Short mmCIF file of C-alpha atoms in Angstrom, two decimals:
data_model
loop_
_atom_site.label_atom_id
_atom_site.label_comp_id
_atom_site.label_asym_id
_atom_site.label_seq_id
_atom_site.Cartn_x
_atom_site.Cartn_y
_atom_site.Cartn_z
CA UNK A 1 13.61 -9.57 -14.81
CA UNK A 2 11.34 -6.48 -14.53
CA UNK A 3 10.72 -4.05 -18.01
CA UNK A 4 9.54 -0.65 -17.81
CA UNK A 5 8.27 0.22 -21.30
CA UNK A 6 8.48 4.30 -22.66
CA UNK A 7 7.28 5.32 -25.66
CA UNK A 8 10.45 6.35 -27.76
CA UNK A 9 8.92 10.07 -28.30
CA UNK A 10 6.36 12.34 -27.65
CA UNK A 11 5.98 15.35 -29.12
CA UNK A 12 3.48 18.75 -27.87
CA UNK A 13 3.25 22.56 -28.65
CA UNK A 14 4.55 25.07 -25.87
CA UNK A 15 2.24 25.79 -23.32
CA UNK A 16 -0.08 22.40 -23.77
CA UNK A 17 0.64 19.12 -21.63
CA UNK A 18 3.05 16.54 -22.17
CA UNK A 19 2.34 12.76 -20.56
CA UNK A 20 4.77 10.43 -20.49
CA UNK A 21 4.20 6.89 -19.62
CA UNK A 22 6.17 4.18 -18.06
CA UNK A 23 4.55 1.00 -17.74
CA UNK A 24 5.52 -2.26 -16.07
CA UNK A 25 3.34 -5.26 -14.42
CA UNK A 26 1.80 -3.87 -11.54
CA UNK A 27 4.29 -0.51 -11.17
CA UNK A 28 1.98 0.50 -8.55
CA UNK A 29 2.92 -1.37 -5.90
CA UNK A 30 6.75 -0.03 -6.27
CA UNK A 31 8.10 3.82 -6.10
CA UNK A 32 9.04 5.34 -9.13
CA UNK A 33 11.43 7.58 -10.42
CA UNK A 34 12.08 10.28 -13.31
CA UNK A 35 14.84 11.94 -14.33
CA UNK A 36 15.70 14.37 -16.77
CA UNK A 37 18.42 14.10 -19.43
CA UNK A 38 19.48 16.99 -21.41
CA UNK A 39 22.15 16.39 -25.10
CA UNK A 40 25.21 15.90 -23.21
CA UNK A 41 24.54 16.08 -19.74
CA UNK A 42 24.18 14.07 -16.68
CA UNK A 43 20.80 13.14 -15.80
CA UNK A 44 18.75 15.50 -12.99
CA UNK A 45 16.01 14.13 -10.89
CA UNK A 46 12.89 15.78 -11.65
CA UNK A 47 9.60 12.94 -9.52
CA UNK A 48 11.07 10.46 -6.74
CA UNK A 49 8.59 8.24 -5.15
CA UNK A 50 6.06 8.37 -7.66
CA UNK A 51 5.17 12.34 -7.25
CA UNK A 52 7.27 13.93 -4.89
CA UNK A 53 9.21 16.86 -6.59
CA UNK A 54 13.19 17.75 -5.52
CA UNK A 55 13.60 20.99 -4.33
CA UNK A 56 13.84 23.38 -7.66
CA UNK A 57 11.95 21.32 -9.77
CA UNK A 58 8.73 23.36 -10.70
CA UNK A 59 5.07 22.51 -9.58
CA UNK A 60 4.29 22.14 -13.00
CA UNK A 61 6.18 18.95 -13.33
CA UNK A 62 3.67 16.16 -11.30
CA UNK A 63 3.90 12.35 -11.29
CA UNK A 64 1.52 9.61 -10.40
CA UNK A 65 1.35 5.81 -10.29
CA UNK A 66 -1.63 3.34 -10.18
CA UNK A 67 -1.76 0.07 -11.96
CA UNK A 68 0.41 -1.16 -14.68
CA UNK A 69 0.99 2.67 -15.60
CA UNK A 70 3.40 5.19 -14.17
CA UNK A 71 2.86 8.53 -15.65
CA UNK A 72 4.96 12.00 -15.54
CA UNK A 73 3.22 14.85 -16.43
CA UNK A 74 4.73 18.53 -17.52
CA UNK A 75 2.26 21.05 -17.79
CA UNK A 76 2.68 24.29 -19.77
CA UNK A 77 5.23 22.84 -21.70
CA UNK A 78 8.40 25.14 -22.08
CA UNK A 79 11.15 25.00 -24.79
CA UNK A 80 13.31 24.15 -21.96
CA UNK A 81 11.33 21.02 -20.78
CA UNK A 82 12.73 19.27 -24.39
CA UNK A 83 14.66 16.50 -23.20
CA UNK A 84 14.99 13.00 -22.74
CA UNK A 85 12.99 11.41 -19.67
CA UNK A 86 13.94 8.16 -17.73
CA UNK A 87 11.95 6.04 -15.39
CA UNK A 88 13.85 3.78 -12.31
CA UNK A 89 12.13 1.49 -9.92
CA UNK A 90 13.56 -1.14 -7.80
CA UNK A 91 12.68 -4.62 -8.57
CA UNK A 92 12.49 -5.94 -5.11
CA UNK A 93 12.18 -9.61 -7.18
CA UNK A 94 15.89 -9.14 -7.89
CA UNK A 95 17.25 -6.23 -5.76
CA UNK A 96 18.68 -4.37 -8.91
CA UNK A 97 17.74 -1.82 -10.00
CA UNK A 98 15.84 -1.12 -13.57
CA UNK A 99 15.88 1.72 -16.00
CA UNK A 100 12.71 2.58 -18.66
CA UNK A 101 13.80 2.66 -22.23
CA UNK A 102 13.38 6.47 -22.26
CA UNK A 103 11.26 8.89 -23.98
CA UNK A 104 12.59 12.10 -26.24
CA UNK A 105 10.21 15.12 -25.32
CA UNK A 106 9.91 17.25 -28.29
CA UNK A 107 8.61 20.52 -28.18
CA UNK A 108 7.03 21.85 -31.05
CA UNK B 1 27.17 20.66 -1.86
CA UNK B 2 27.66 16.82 -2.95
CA UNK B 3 29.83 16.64 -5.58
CA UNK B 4 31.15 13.33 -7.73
CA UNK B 5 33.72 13.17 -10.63
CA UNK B 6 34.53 9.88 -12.86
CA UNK B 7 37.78 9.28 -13.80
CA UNK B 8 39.87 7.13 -15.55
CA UNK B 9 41.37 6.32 -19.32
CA UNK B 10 39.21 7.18 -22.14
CA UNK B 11 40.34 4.70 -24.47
CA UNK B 12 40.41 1.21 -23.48
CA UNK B 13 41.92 -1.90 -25.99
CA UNK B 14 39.28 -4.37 -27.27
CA UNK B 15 39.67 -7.90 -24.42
CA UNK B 16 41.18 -5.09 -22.26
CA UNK B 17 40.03 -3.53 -19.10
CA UNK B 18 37.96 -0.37 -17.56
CA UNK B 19 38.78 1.37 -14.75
CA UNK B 20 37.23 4.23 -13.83
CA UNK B 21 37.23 5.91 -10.39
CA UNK B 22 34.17 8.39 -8.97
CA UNK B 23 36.00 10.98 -6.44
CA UNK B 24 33.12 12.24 -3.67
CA UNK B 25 33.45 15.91 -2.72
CA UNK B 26 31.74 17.84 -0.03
CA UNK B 27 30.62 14.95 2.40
CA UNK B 28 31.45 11.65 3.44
CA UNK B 29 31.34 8.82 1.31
CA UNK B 30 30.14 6.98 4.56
CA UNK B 31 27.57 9.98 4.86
CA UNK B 32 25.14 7.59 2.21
CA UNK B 33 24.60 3.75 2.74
CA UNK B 34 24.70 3.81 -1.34
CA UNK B 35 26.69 4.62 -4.57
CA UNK B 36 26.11 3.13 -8.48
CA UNK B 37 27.45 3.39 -11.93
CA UNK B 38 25.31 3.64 -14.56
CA UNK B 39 26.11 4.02 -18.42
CA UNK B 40 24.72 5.28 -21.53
CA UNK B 41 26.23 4.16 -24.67
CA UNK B 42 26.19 6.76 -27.64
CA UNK B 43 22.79 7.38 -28.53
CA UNK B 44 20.86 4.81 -26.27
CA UNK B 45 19.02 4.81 -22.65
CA UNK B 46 20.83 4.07 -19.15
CA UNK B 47 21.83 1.03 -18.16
CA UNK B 48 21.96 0.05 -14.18
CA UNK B 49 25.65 -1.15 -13.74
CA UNK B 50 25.57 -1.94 -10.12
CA UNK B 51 25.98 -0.43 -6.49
CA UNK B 52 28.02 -0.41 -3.91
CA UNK B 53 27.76 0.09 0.24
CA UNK B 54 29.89 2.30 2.43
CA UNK B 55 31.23 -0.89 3.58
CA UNK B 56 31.86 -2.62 0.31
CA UNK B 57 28.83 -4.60 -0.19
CA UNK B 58 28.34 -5.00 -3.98
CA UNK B 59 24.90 -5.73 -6.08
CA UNK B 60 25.34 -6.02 -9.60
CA UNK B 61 23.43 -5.79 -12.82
CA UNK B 62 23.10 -9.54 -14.12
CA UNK B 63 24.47 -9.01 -17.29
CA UNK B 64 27.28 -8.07 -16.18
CA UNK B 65 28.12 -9.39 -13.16
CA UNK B 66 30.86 -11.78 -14.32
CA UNK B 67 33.23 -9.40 -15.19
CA UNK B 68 32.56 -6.21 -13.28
CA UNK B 69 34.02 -5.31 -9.80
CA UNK B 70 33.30 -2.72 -7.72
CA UNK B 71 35.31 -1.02 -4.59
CA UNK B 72 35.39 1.55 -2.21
CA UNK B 73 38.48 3.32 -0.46
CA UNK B 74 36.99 5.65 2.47
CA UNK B 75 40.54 6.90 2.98
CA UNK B 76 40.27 8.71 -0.48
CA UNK B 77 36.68 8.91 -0.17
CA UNK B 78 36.19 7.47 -3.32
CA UNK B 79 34.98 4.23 -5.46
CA UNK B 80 35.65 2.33 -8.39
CA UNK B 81 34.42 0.20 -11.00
CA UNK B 82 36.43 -2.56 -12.96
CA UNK B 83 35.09 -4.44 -15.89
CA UNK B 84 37.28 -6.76 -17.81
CA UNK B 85 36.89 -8.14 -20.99
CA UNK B 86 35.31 -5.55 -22.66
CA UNK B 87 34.31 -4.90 -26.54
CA UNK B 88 32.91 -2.21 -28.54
CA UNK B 89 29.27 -2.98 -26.76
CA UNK B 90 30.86 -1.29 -23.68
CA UNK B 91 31.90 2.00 -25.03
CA UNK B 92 29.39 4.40 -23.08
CA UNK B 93 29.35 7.29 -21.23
CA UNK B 94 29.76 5.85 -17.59
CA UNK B 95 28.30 7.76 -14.91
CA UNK B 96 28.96 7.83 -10.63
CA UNK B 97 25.43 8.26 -8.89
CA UNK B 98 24.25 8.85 -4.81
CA UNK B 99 22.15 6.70 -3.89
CA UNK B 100 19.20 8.04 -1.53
CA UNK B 101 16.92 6.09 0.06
CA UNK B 102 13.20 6.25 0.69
CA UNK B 103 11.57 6.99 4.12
CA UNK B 104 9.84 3.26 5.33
CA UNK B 105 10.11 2.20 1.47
CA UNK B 106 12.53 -0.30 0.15
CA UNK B 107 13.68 2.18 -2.73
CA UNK B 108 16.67 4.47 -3.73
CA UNK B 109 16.57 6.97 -6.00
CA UNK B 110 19.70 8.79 -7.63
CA UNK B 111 19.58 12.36 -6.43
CA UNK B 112 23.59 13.15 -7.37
CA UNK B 113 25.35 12.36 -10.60
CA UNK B 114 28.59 12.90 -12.18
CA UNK B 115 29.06 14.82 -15.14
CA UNK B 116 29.76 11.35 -16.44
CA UNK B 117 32.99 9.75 -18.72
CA UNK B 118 33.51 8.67 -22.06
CA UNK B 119 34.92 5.53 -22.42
CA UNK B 120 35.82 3.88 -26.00
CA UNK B 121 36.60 0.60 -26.59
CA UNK B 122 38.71 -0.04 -30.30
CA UNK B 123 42.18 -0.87 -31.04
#
């Protein structure tokens, strides 16, 4: 079956940029997808398709895709932004679909 | 606005079984070709239960898929999951989810979500 792999944490002061990184054997050639988990709350979809933003997500919050790496980027990191962040392809191998481990976001 | 609610007892019996129901508000549940559960237990990541079609086509997560069951009932515009046999390792928070598809890509993303339901296994 197909593995995304997160890094459990990353951590950056307010204002600087926070990368997180999803990575899975050739990711590239699928569309992926972030969402946004708050303590006790449903998750919110922040990238779909690799870097297109929902409407009311801010332009600070970018994605790309290339490679064995998927990557979601927040830039001038806000209090706000700290959060737990999940990754979701589709493995067309298997036609289910797959979840990254998730990264915590903490803001210094 | 899209709206989905998960319902259903929030304490289950160890070898027992989970039912929960997700109630679709403010559109058709035909309106999307889609619709999953997902769970989180306490303290961990999501895990992809499964989906189900409009029309009752199922997909489900490999490691579960001998004891789950899912359903739709248009008339209540509404669907369900079952899983039977559960133990502690299934207390999570279980989640409904839209599924929306890509434009010419074989992909879905989950663009709608449930405030989710807390579900305990123990005696």
């Amino acid at each position: 079956s197909y593995v995304l792999t997160q890094p459990p944490s990353v951590s950056v002061a307010p204002g600087q940029t926070a990368r997180i990184t999803c990575g899975g054997n050739n990711i590239g050639t699928k569309s992926v997808h972030w969402y946004q988990q708050k303590p006790g709350q449903a998750p919110v979809l922040v990238v779909y398709d690799d870097s297109d933003r929902p409407s009311g997500i801010p332009e600070r919050v970018s994605g790309s895709n290339s490679g064995n790496t998927a990557t979601l980027t927040i830039s001038r990191v806000e209090a706000g932004d700290e959060a737990d962040y999940y990754c979701q392809v589709w493995d067309s191998s298997t036609d289910h679909q797959v979840f990254g481990g998730g990264t915590k976001l903490t803001v210094l | 606005q899209l709206q989905l609610q998960e319902s259903g007892p929030g304490l289950v019996k160890p070898s027992g079984t989970l039912s929960l129901t997700c109630a679709v508000s403010g559109d058709s549940i035909s309106s999307s070709d889609w619709w999953t559960w997902v769970r989180q237990p306490p303290g961990k990541g999501l895990e992809w239960i499964g989906e189900i079609s409009h029309s009752g086509s199922t997909n489900y997560n490999p490691s579960l898929r001998s004891r789950v069951t899912m359903s739709v009932d248009k008339s209540k515009n509404q669907f369900s999951l079952r899983l039977t046999s559960v133990t502690a390792a299934d207390t999570a928070v279980y989640y409904c989810a839209r599924m929306h598809p890509l434009d010419l890509k074989p992909s879905y993303y989950f663009d709608s979500w449930g405030q989710g339901t807390l579900v305990t296994v123990s005696s």
